[in-house]
């Protein structure tokens, strides 16, 4: 298949291209498109055949459900049994935006879209191109991140092309995404709302909007819990670059020193080393072969924005090992560290603590 690439901006939407893309989606084809979080790989959420095509294009296990994207609160009624009060409050506070809510589905949503589950994940994105496309497609677009399964999510149309060229009818290039990490997912099917995937909408923001405690699924904070995460997708190793990635956590100065010592050791042994760091620390790693800053330590949003592109970029660099500094877990830091630790297979070295050494991150918070 030849993939058509259409460039546009939110300020200057190419209506004819959106109309064409809508027709592709209604006809059961696939269109990748920008959202404010990451690029999505879209198909008509209400056609089982479209969802099957999405799984095939991504190489994704079919038990991992897709998010249904809508552009109007009224359209939610058709696909869920009941809209809980919590969902209305959160929609008022955060939609359109980077929040996905899980509710009980109706028969309008095929099981292929929800990976066999009776619940459905729903999000109303903020990006204007995405909203126009959802409308043109008939109201319901199933869209996982537009990467090959296991690779970092795409934050530029070029990343989508790397993974999806020849596998989808169209890629809409809307430039760099704003946020850079996927949406926060909150499960509203139980009495207690639970965060299944941390994101830009933080635990604190949800707690404030609902005026009640909102917990995070323990299994995603604790790699040793032995239980399966409630969001099926969270159990897979994700975002991983090809070279082994290790995260160094602890006092920032001690972390820098420890990474430098490891680099010297690796160089002696003929290994090529890559470093993931921040603008503030980049200059310290001159001895490493490849050094990439993800953003500013003083600006967590810049780190969220840069992380996936740097992980993806390291696949093109010839390195044997990658070392990354850990980042703060406050606010959006919870989402940043969730993605970074998954990319590292939870391989963390704690620095400057009593039991320094290789460990799993479960006891390190
Ligand atoms: O920001 C985002 O959410 C992006 C953009 C494109 O909207 N989409 C995205 O989709 O990240 P994806 O497929 O890469 O991640 C969806 C996650 C998976 O971990 C999946 O297991 C979980 O949502 N999920 C979907 N439906 C679910 C359900 N009914 N119950 C529990 N988890 C669900
Ligand atoms: Mg994904």
mmCIF file of C-alpha atoms and ligand atoms in Angstrom:
data_model
loop_
_atom_site.group_PDB
_atom_site.id
_atom_site.type_symbol
_atom_site.label_atom_id
_atom_site.label_comp_id
_atom_site.label_asym_id
_atom_site.label_seq_id
_atom_site.Cartn_x
_atom_site.Cartn_y
_atom_site.Cartn_z
ATOM 1 C CA UNK A 1 0.000 0.000 0.000
ATOM 2 C CA UNK A 2 1.200 3.523 -0.763
ATOM 3 C CA UNK A 3 0.890 5.773 2.285
ATOM 4 C CA UNK A 4 -0.250 9.323 1.533
ATOM 5 C CA UNK A 5 1.316 11.960 3.798
ATOM 6 C CA UNK A 6 -0.735 15.123 4.377
ATOM 7 C CA UNK A 7 0.779 18.096 6.167
ATOM 8 C CA UNK A 8 -1.370 20.588 8.042
ATOM 9 C CA UNK A 9 -1.474 22.624 11.225
ATOM 10 C CA UNK A 10 -4.174 23.100 13.839
ATOM 11 C CA UNK A 11 -4.489 26.710 12.719
ATOM 12 C CA UNK A 12 -4.739 25.783 9.060
ATOM 13 C CA UNK A 13 -6.606 22.510 8.682
ATOM 14 C CA UNK A 14 -6.722 21.021 5.176
ATOM 15 C CA UNK A 15 -10.457 20.309 5.040
ATOM 16 C CA UNK A 16 -10.242 18.350 1.773
ATOM 17 C CA UNK A 17 -7.602 16.020 3.233
ATOM 18 C CA UNK A 18 -9.672 15.543 6.412
ATOM 19 C CA UNK A 19 -12.677 14.682 4.252
ATOM 20 C CA UNK A 20 -10.565 12.096 2.360
ATOM 21 C CA UNK A 21 -9.226 10.698 5.624
ATOM 22 C CA UNK A 22 -12.757 10.447 7.025
ATOM 23 C CA UNK A 23 -13.810 8.465 3.968
ATOM 24 C CA UNK A 24 -10.823 6.123 4.399
ATOM 25 C CA UNK A 25 -11.785 5.493 8.031
ATOM 26 C CA UNK A 26 -15.493 4.961 7.279
ATOM 27 C CA UNK A 27 -14.437 2.510 4.563
ATOM 28 C CA UNK A 28 -12.467 0.463 7.103
ATOM 29 C CA UNK A 29 -8.972 1.840 6.361
ATOM 30 C CA UNK A 30 -6.318 3.280 8.707
ATOM 31 C CA UNK A 31 -5.156 6.886 9.180
ATOM 32 C CA UNK A 32 -2.417 8.003 11.600
ATOM 33 C CA UNK A 33 -2.996 11.449 13.100
ATOM 34 C CA UNK A 34 -1.610 13.877 15.677
ATOM 35 C CA UNK A 35 -3.078 14.321 19.152
ATOM 36 C CA UNK A 36 -1.758 16.537 21.949
ATOM 37 C CA UNK A 37 -0.185 13.492 23.662
ATOM 38 C CA UNK A 38 1.358 11.286 20.957
ATOM 39 C CA UNK A 39 0.432 10.325 17.378
ATOM 40 C CA UNK A 40 -2.437 7.824 17.088
ATOM 41 C CA UNK A 41 -3.055 4.994 14.611
ATOM 42 C CA UNK A 42 -6.747 5.392 13.814
ATOM 43 C CA UNK A 43 -9.446 3.036 12.565
ATOM 44 C CA UNK A 44 -13.250 3.093 12.905
ATOM 45 C CA UNK A 45 -13.828 1.934 16.492
ATOM 46 C CA UNK A 46 -17.201 0.409 15.673
ATOM 47 C CA UNK A 47 -15.924 -1.901 12.907
ATOM 48 C CA UNK A 48 -14.238 -5.057 14.172
ATOM 49 C CA UNK A 49 -12.285 -5.406 10.913
ATOM 50 C CA UNK A 50 -10.690 -1.965 11.436
ATOM 51 C CA UNK A 51 -9.512 -2.900 14.917
ATOM 52 C CA UNK A 52 -8.037 -6.138 13.569
ATOM 53 C CA UNK A 53 -6.124 -4.091 10.989
ATOM 54 C CA UNK A 54 -4.763 -1.834 13.757
ATOM 55 C CA UNK A 55 -3.427 -4.828 15.699
ATOM 56 C CA UNK A 56 -1.833 -6.202 12.530
ATOM 57 C CA UNK A 57 -0.181 -2.880 11.569
ATOM 58 C CA UNK A 58 1.303 -2.458 15.059
ATOM 59 C CA UNK A 59 2.172 -6.111 15.603
ATOM 60 C CA UNK A 60 0.237 -5.735 18.870
ATOM 61 C CA UNK A 61 -1.187 -8.626 20.929
ATOM 62 C CA UNK A 62 -4.975 -8.604 20.386
ATOM 63 C CA UNK A 63 -5.740 -8.834 24.130
ATOM 64 C CA UNK A 64 -4.490 -5.261 24.535
ATOM 65 C CA UNK A 65 -7.543 -2.983 24.151
ATOM 66 C CA UNK A 66 -7.690 0.246 22.132
ATOM 67 C CA UNK A 67 -8.789 3.720 23.225
ATOM 68 C CA UNK A 68 -11.933 5.053 21.497
ATOM 69 C CA UNK A 69 -11.578 8.732 20.613
ATOM 70 C CA UNK A 70 -14.701 10.917 20.500
ATOM 71 C CA UNK A 71 -15.332 14.585 19.695
ATOM 72 C CA UNK A 72 -18.646 15.149 21.517
ATOM 73 C CA UNK A 73 -19.903 14.140 24.979
ATOM 74 C CA UNK A 74 -23.239 13.135 23.405
ATOM 75 C CA UNK A 75 -21.504 10.409 21.411
ATOM 76 C CA UNK A 76 -20.298 8.750 24.636
ATOM 77 C CA UNK A 77 -23.879 7.746 25.503
ATOM 78 C CA UNK A 78 -24.116 5.293 22.614
ATOM 79 C CA UNK A 79 -21.029 3.322 23.609
ATOM 80 C CA UNK A 80 -21.356 3.072 27.417
ATOM 81 C CA UNK A 81 -24.118 1.594 29.594
ATOM 82 C CA UNK A 82 -24.050 4.497 32.019
ATOM 83 C CA UNK A 83 -21.942 7.621 32.390
ATOM 84 C CA UNK A 84 -20.939 7.697 36.074
ATOM 85 C CA UNK A 85 -21.040 11.068 37.881
ATOM 86 C CA UNK A 86 -17.285 10.841 38.289
ATOM 87 C CA UNK A 87 -16.931 10.668 34.500
ATOM 88 C CA UNK A 88 -19.068 13.784 34.021
ATOM 89 C CA UNK A 89 -17.002 15.698 36.545
ATOM 90 C CA UNK A 90 -13.724 14.618 34.998
ATOM 91 C CA UNK A 91 -14.986 15.376 31.483
ATOM 92 C CA UNK A 92 -15.989 18.865 32.633
ATOM 93 C CA UNK A 93 -12.568 19.406 34.150
ATOM 94 C CA UNK A 94 -10.261 17.788 31.572
ATOM 95 C CA UNK A 95 -12.010 17.154 28.221
ATOM 96 C CA UNK A 96 -11.036 17.800 25.565
ATOM 97 C CA UNK A 97 -7.617 16.770 26.844
ATOM 98 C CA UNK A 98 -5.132 14.062 27.811
ATOM 99 C CA UNK A 99 -7.444 11.959 29.989
ATOM 100 C CA UNK A 100 -8.860 8.522 29.129
ATOM 101 C CA UNK A 101 -11.776 7.111 31.138
ATOM 102 C CA UNK A 102 -12.807 3.456 31.366
ATOM 103 C CA UNK A 103 -16.532 2.658 31.528
ATOM 104 C CA UNK A 104 -18.826 -0.307 30.846
ATOM 105 C CA UNK A 105 -19.381 -0.706 27.116
ATOM 106 C CA UNK A 106 -22.549 -1.352 25.111
ATOM 107 C CA UNK A 107 -22.814 -3.780 22.192
ATOM 108 C CA UNK A 108 -22.125 -0.892 19.793
ATOM 109 C CA UNK A 109 -18.411 -1.404 20.512
ATOM 110 C CA UNK A 110 -17.095 -4.688 19.121
ATOM 111 C CA UNK A 111 -14.969 -6.907 21.374
ATOM 112 C CA UNK A 112 -12.123 -6.650 18.874
ATOM 113 C CA UNK A 113 -11.785 -2.977 19.844
ATOM 114 C CA UNK A 114 -11.701 -3.705 23.591
ATOM 115 C CA UNK A 115 -9.456 -6.769 23.473
ATOM 116 C CA UNK A 116 -12.350 -8.962 24.607
ATOM 117 C CA UNK A 117 -13.215 -6.787 27.647
ATOM 118 C CA UNK A 118 -16.718 -5.571 28.617
ATOM 119 C CA UNK A 119 -15.298 -2.133 29.328
ATOM 120 C CA UNK A 120 -14.174 0.578 26.943
ATOM 121 C CA UNK A 121 -11.510 3.288 27.251
ATOM 122 C CA UNK A 122 -12.678 6.689 25.950
ATOM 123 C CA UNK A 123 -10.860 9.946 25.336
ATOM 124 C CA UNK A 124 -11.739 13.290 23.780
ATOM 125 C CA UNK A 125 -8.457 14.714 22.507
ATOM 126 C CA UNK A 126 -7.782 18.432 22.400
ATOM 127 C CA UNK A 127 -5.857 18.601 19.143
ATOM 128 C CA UNK A 128 -8.047 20.316 16.530
ATOM 129 C CA UNK A 129 -6.878 18.096 13.671
ATOM 130 C CA UNK A 130 -7.820 15.022 15.720
ATOM 131 C CA UNK A 131 -11.254 16.474 16.553
ATOM 132 C CA UNK A 132 -11.959 17.325 12.886
ATOM 133 C CA UNK A 133 -10.901 13.828 11.841
ATOM 134 C CA UNK A 134 -13.113 12.114 14.444
ATOM 135 C CA UNK A 135 -16.084 14.137 13.212
ATOM 136 C CA UNK A 136 -15.314 13.267 9.565
ATOM 137 C CA UNK A 137 -14.996 9.581 10.475
ATOM 138 C CA UNK A 138 -18.462 9.405 12.041
ATOM 139 C CA UNK A 139 -17.610 10.023 15.679
ATOM 140 C CA UNK A 140 -15.555 7.063 16.929
ATOM 141 C CA UNK A 141 -11.882 6.450 16.179
ATOM 142 C CA UNK A 142 -10.018 3.599 17.882
ATOM 143 C CA UNK A 143 -6.401 4.702 18.163
ATOM 144 C CA UNK A 144 -3.430 3.266 19.966
ATOM 145 C CA UNK A 145 -0.149 5.120 19.761
ATOM 146 C CA UNK A 146 1.088 4.919 16.152
ATOM 147 C CA UNK A 147 4.292 2.980 16.870
ATOM 148 C CA UNK A 148 5.222 -0.622 16.202
ATOM 149 C CA UNK A 149 4.369 -2.524 19.390
ATOM 150 C CA UNK A 150 7.223 -2.269 21.911
ATOM 151 C CA UNK A 151 8.838 0.844 20.401
ATOM 152 C CA UNK A 152 8.610 4.322 21.939
ATOM 153 C CA UNK A 153 5.388 6.203 21.083
ATOM 154 C CA UNK A 154 5.705 8.693 18.179
ATOM 155 C CA UNK A 155 5.901 12.380 18.992
ATOM 156 C CA UNK A 156 6.661 13.464 15.380
ATOM 157 C CA UNK A 157 5.091 12.393 12.066
ATOM 158 C CA UNK A 158 8.588 11.179 11.026
ATOM 159 C CA UNK A 159 8.444 8.605 13.857
ATOM 160 C CA UNK A 160 5.101 7.385 12.508
ATOM 161 C CA UNK A 161 6.551 7.074 9.004
ATOM 162 C CA UNK A 162 9.468 5.001 10.369
ATOM 163 C CA UNK A 163 7.026 2.447 11.806
ATOM 164 C CA UNK A 164 3.897 2.673 9.614
ATOM 165 C CA UNK A 165 4.948 3.539 6.057
ATOM 166 C CA UNK A 166 3.175 1.129 3.676
ATOM 167 C CA UNK A 167 0.868 -0.149 6.431
ATOM 168 C CA UNK A 168 -1.686 2.672 6.590
ATOM 169 C CA UNK A 169 -3.580 4.611 3.911
ATOM 170 C CA UNK A 170 -2.679 8.060 5.250
ATOM 171 C CA UNK A 171 -0.460 9.813 7.790
ATOM 172 C CA UNK A 172 -1.523 13.327 8.810
ATOM 173 C CA UNK A 173 1.592 15.320 9.682
ATOM 174 C CA UNK A 174 0.598 17.965 12.214
ATOM 175 C CA UNK A 175 4.136 18.647 13.458
ATOM 176 C CA UNK A 176 5.499 17.940 16.922
ATOM 177 C CA UNK A 177 2.952 16.949 19.598
ATOM 178 C CA UNK A 178 2.552 19.199 22.633
ATOM 179 C CA UNK A 179 2.849 16.836 25.590
ATOM 180 C CA UNK A 180 4.893 13.843 24.467
ATOM 181 C CA UNK A 181 3.558 11.167 26.876
ATOM 182 C CA UNK A 182 0.311 9.221 26.475
ATOM 183 C CA UNK A 183 -2.904 10.194 28.273
ATOM 184 C CA UNK A 184 -3.635 9.436 31.904
ATOM 185 C CA UNK A 185 -5.997 6.437 32.139
ATOM 186 C CA UNK A 186 -8.515 6.290 34.974
ATOM 187 C CA UNK A 187 -10.805 3.329 35.608
ATOM 188 C CA UNK A 188 -14.326 4.385 36.621
ATOM 189 C CA UNK A 189 -15.949 0.946 36.585
ATOM 190 C CA UNK A 190 -15.420 0.271 40.314
ATOM 191 C CA UNK A 191 -16.526 2.226 43.370
ATOM 192 C CA UNK A 192 -13.050 3.793 43.704
ATOM 193 C CA UNK A 193 -11.557 5.563 40.672
ATOM 194 C CA UNK A 194 -8.083 4.151 39.977
ATOM 195 C CA UNK A 195 -5.299 5.489 37.776
ATOM 196 C CA UNK A 196 -4.184 2.671 35.484
ATOM 197 C CA UNK A 197 -1.571 4.720 33.605
ATOM 198 C CA UNK A 198 -0.083 7.986 34.903
ATOM 199 C CA UNK A 199 0.076 10.903 32.461
ATOM 200 C CA UNK A 200 -0.093 14.662 32.108
ATOM 201 C CA UNK A 201 -3.280 14.843 34.222
ATOM 202 C CA UNK A 202 -1.732 14.006 37.576
ATOM 203 C CA UNK A 203 -3.045 12.167 40.627
ATOM 204 C CA UNK A 204 -3.254 15.539 42.415
ATOM 205 C CA UNK A 205 -5.334 17.081 39.594
ATOM 206 C CA UNK A 206 -7.795 14.150 39.593
ATOM 207 C CA UNK A 207 -8.073 14.194 43.383
ATOM 208 C CA UNK A 208 -8.834 17.897 43.319
ATOM 209 C CA UNK A 209 -11.455 17.628 40.549
ATOM 210 C CA UNK A 210 -13.296 14.760 42.282
ATOM 211 C CA UNK A 211 -12.719 16.017 45.840
ATOM 212 C CA UNK A 212 -11.772 12.498 46.878
ATOM 213 C CA UNK A 213 -8.667 10.334 46.946
ATOM 214 C CA UNK A 214 -7.705 8.764 43.648
ATOM 215 C CA UNK A 215 -5.229 5.905 43.939
ATOM 216 C CA UNK A 216 -2.734 4.596 41.396
ATOM 217 C CA UNK A 217 -2.909 0.895 40.414
ATOM 218 C CA UNK A 218 -0.274 -0.589 42.777
ATOM 219 C CA UNK A 219 1.005 -3.018 40.162
ATOM 220 C CA UNK A 220 2.431 -0.236 38.039
ATOM 221 C CA UNK A 221 4.277 1.365 40.933
ATOM 222 C CA UNK A 222 5.621 -1.943 42.203
ATOM 223 C CA UNK A 223 7.354 -4.072 39.573
ATOM 224 C CA UNK A 224 7.501 -6.943 42.096
ATOM 225 C CA UNK A 225 3.823 -7.100 42.986
ATOM 226 C CA UNK A 226 3.396 -10.349 41.031
ATOM 227 C CA UNK A 227 -0.034 -9.157 39.848
ATOM 228 C CA UNK A 228 -1.098 -8.207 36.337
ATOM 229 C CA UNK A 229 -1.770 -4.492 35.833
ATOM 230 C CA UNK A 230 -5.423 -3.583 35.258
ATOM 231 C CA UNK A 231 -4.610 -1.929 31.926
ATOM 232 C CA UNK A 232 -3.494 -4.932 29.862
ATOM 233 C CA UNK A 233 -1.022 -2.806 27.895
ATOM 234 C CA UNK A 234 0.957 -1.905 31.006
ATOM 235 C CA UNK A 235 2.273 -5.453 31.383
ATOM 236 C CA UNK A 236 4.334 -5.332 28.215
ATOM 237 C CA UNK A 237 7.907 -4.106 28.040
ATOM 238 C CA UNK A 238 7.458 -0.873 26.209
ATOM 239 C CA UNK A 239 9.346 2.056 24.835
ATOM 240 C CA UNK A 240 12.550 0.057 24.987
ATOM 241 C CA UNK A 241 15.567 1.057 22.901
ATOM 242 C CA UNK A 242 17.599 -1.823 21.443
ATOM 243 C CA UNK A 243 20.660 -1.339 23.686
ATOM 244 C CA UNK A 244 20.390 -2.225 27.400
ATOM 245 C CA UNK A 245 19.164 0.744 29.407
ATOM 246 C CA UNK A 246 19.941 1.258 33.096
ATOM 247 C CA UNK A 247 18.531 4.059 35.246
ATOM 248 C CA UNK A 248 20.651 5.613 38.021
ATOM 249 C CA UNK A 249 18.675 7.036 40.933
ATOM 250 C CA UNK A 250 19.700 9.014 44.000
ATOM 251 C CA UNK A 251 21.321 12.283 44.882
ATOM 252 C CA UNK A 252 21.947 14.040 41.501
ATOM 253 C CA UNK A 253 25.629 14.763 42.119
ATOM 254 C CA UNK A 254 26.311 11.209 43.244
ATOM 255 C CA UNK A 255 24.389 9.909 40.214
ATOM 256 C CA UNK A 256 26.545 11.944 37.827
ATOM 257 C CA UNK A 257 29.735 10.687 39.496
ATOM 258 C CA UNK A 258 28.547 7.068 39.420
ATOM 259 C CA UNK A 259 27.554 7.235 35.746
ATOM 260 C CA UNK A 260 30.935 8.778 34.881
ATOM 261 C CA UNK A 261 32.728 5.968 36.732
ATOM 262 C CA UNK A 262 30.676 3.380 34.823
ATOM 263 C CA UNK A 263 31.468 5.113 31.518
ATOM 264 C CA UNK A 264 35.220 4.962 32.255
ATOM 265 C CA UNK A 265 34.935 1.261 33.104
ATOM 266 C CA UNK A 266 32.964 0.545 29.927
ATOM 267 C CA UNK A 267 35.457 2.434 27.757
ATOM 268 C CA UNK A 268 38.290 0.310 29.199
ATOM 269 C CA UNK A 269 36.331 -2.761 28.145
ATOM 270 C CA UNK A 270 35.722 -1.422 24.647
ATOM 271 C CA UNK A 271 31.997 -0.802 25.075
ATOM 272 C CA UNK A 272 30.281 2.169 23.401
ATOM 273 C CA UNK A 273 28.160 4.098 25.868
ATOM 274 C CA UNK A 274 25.140 6.387 25.436
ATOM 275 C CA UNK A 275 23.887 8.762 28.135
ATOM 276 C CA UNK A 276 20.386 10.165 28.699
ATOM 277 C CA UNK A 277 20.694 13.293 30.818
ATOM 278 C CA UNK A 278 19.412 16.854 31.163
ATOM 279 C CA UNK A 279 20.598 20.257 29.926
ATOM 280 C CA UNK A 280 21.971 20.939 33.395
ATOM 281 C CA UNK A 281 24.221 17.851 33.436
ATOM 282 C CA UNK A 282 25.099 17.260 29.773
ATOM 283 C CA UNK A 283 28.562 18.813 30.028
ATOM 284 C CA UNK A 284 29.635 16.257 32.644
ATOM 285 C CA UNK A 285 29.503 13.305 30.262
ATOM 286 C CA UNK A 286 32.158 14.252 27.705
ATOM 287 C CA UNK A 287 33.773 10.814 27.995
ATOM 288 C CA UNK A 288 30.665 8.961 26.742
ATOM 289 C CA UNK A 289 30.203 8.210 23.027
ATOM 290 C CA UNK A 290 26.667 9.596 22.601
ATOM 291 C CA UNK A 291 25.074 12.076 25.003
ATOM 292 C CA UNK A 292 21.454 13.201 24.671
ATOM 293 C CA UNK A 293 19.600 15.665 26.855
ATOM 294 C CA UNK A 294 15.862 15.032 27.235
ATOM 295 C CA UNK A 295 15.139 18.516 28.529
ATOM 296 C CA UNK A 296 15.636 20.718 31.545
ATOM 297 C CA UNK A 297 15.676 19.199 35.031
ATOM 298 C CA UNK A 298 14.045 22.433 36.214
ATOM 299 C CA UNK A 299 11.132 21.944 33.756
ATOM 300 C CA UNK A 300 9.498 18.493 34.030
ATOM 301 C CA UNK A 301 7.250 19.190 31.020
ATOM 302 C CA UNK A 302 10.304 19.558 28.799
ATOM 303 C CA UNK A 303 11.469 16.106 29.945
ATOM 304 C CA UNK A 304 8.028 14.601 29.199
ATOM 305 C CA UNK A 305 8.208 16.184 25.751
ATOM 306 C CA UNK A 306 11.699 14.937 24.924
ATOM 307 C CA UNK A 307 11.842 11.435 26.408
ATOM 308 C CA UNK A 308 10.350 9.275 23.627
ATOM 309 C CA UNK A 309 12.261 11.016 20.838
ATOM 310 C CA UNK A 310 15.542 10.415 22.684
ATOM 311 C CA UNK A 311 14.728 6.729 23.354
ATOM 312 C CA UNK A 312 13.863 6.316 19.669
ATOM 313 C CA UNK A 313 16.946 8.203 18.562
ATOM 314 C CA UNK A 314 19.213 5.820 20.467
ATOM 315 C CA UNK A 315 18.078 2.991 18.178
ATOM 316 C CA UNK A 316 19.958 4.735 15.380
ATOM 317 C CA UNK A 317 23.123 5.217 17.443
ATOM 318 C CA UNK A 318 25.704 2.502 17.637
ATOM 319 C CA UNK A 319 25.924 2.018 21.415
ATOM 320 C CA UNK A 320 26.204 -1.132 23.558
ATOM 321 C CA UNK A 321 24.716 0.290 26.747
ATOM 322 C CA UNK A 322 22.666 3.345 27.718
ATOM 323 C CA UNK A 323 22.680 4.998 31.138
ATOM 324 C CA UNK A 324 19.983 7.437 32.192
ATOM 325 C CA UNK A 325 19.635 9.740 35.128
ATOM 326 C CA UNK A 326 16.390 9.261 37.098
ATOM 327 C CA UNK A 327 13.971 12.207 37.378
ATOM 328 C CA UNK A 328 11.687 13.507 40.089
ATOM 329 C CA UNK A 329 8.444 11.539 40.544
ATOM 330 C CA UNK A 330 6.434 14.588 41.542
ATOM 331 C CA UNK A 331 3.407 15.585 39.414
ATOM 332 C CA UNK A 332 4.000 14.630 35.792
ATOM 333 C CA UNK A 333 7.248 13.010 37.025
ATOM 334 C CA UNK A 334 5.171 9.975 37.972
ATOM 335 C CA UNK A 335 4.354 9.449 34.276
ATOM 336 C CA UNK A 336 7.914 10.222 33.150
ATOM 337 C CA UNK A 337 9.442 7.679 35.545
ATOM 338 C CA UNK A 338 6.759 5.090 34.711
ATOM 339 C CA UNK A 339 7.768 5.219 31.014
ATOM 340 C CA UNK A 340 11.517 5.423 31.698
ATOM 341 C CA UNK A 341 11.492 2.449 34.090
ATOM 342 C CA UNK A 342 9.471 0.371 31.634
ATOM 343 C CA UNK A 343 11.986 1.225 28.917
ATOM 344 C CA UNK A 344 14.738 0.043 31.276
ATOM 345 C CA UNK A 345 12.897 -3.173 32.174
ATOM 346 C CA UNK A 346 12.933 -1.760 35.764
ATOM 347 C CA UNK A 347 16.700 -2.004 35.833
ATOM 348 C CA UNK A 348 17.756 0.615 38.376
ATOM 349 C CA UNK A 349 21.011 1.300 40.190
ATOM 350 C CA UNK A 350 20.528 3.184 43.427
ATOM 351 C CA UNK A 351 23.365 5.519 44.224
ATOM 352 C CA UNK A 352 24.379 6.946 47.564
ATOM 353 C CA UNK A 353 22.159 4.749 49.672
ATOM 354 C CA UNK A 354 23.155 2.189 52.293
ATOM 355 C CA UNK A 355 22.600 -0.845 50.065
ATOM 356 C CA UNK A 356 24.059 0.548 46.865
ATOM 357 C CA UNK A 357 23.848 -1.955 44.050
ATOM 358 C CA UNK A 358 21.698 -3.337 41.291
ATOM 359 C CA UNK A 359 18.105 -3.666 42.326
ATOM 360 C CA UNK A 360 14.584 -3.702 41.166
ATOM 361 C CA UNK A 361 12.880 -0.347 41.620
ATOM 362 C CA UNK A 362 10.030 -1.681 43.762
ATOM 363 C CA UNK A 363 11.432 -0.439 47.036
ATOM 364 C CA UNK A 364 12.711 2.784 45.588
ATOM 365 C CA UNK A 365 10.090 5.475 45.450
HETATM 366 O O1 LIG B 1 -2.565 9.502 24.671
HETATM 367 C C1 LIG B 1 -3.054 8.409 24.360
HETATM 368 O O2 LIG B 1 -3.808 7.781 25.124
HETATM 369 C C2 LIG B 1 -2.712 7.842 22.986
HETATM 370 C C3 LIG B 1 -3.315 8.767 21.924
HETATM 371 C C4 LIG B 1 -3.171 8.234 20.525
HETATM 372 O O3 LIG B 1 -4.652 9.034 22.246
HETATM 373 N N1 LIG B 1 -3.177 6.490 22.833
HETATM 374 C C5 LIG B 1 -2.592 5.449 23.490
HETATM 375 O O4 LIG B 1 -3.128 4.208 23.208
HETATM 376 O O5 LIG B 1 -1.662 5.572 24.263
HETATM 377 P P1 LIG B 1 -2.373 2.834 23.512
HETATM 378 O O6 LIG B 1 -3.190 1.819 22.799
HETATM 379 O O7 LIG B 1 -0.955 2.918 23.139
HETATM 380 O O8 LIG B 1 -2.577 2.619 25.028
HETATM 381 C C6 LIG B 1 -3.844 2.288 25.543
HETATM 382 C C7 LIG B 1 -3.736 1.724 26.918
HETATM 383 C C8 LIG B 1 -3.188 0.308 26.963
HETATM 384 O O9 LIG B 1 -2.312 0.178 28.060
HETATM 385 C C9 LIG B 1 -4.459 -0.514 27.172
HETATM 386 O O10 LIG B 1 -4.193 -1.741 27.816
HETATM 387 C C10 LIG B 1 -5.297 0.408 28.023
HETATM 388 O O11 LIG B 1 -5.068 1.661 27.456
HETATM 389 N N2 LIG B 1 -6.751 0.134 27.904
HETATM 390 C C11 LIG B 1 -7.536 0.341 26.829
HETATM 391 N N3 LIG B 1 -8.797 -0.070 27.064
HETATM 392 C C12 LIG B 1 -8.824 -0.548 28.321
HETATM 393 C C13 LIG B 1 -9.834 -1.118 29.150
HETATM 394 N N4 LIG B 1 -11.064 -1.302 28.713
HETATM 395 N N5 LIG B 1 -9.469 -1.504 30.412
HETATM 396 C C14 LIG B 1 -8.212 -1.320 30.856
HETATM 397 N N6 LIG B 1 -7.217 -0.794 30.109
HETATM 398 C C15 LIG B 1 -7.507 -0.401 28.866
HETATM 399 MG MG1 LIG B 2 1.046 2.615 23.095
#
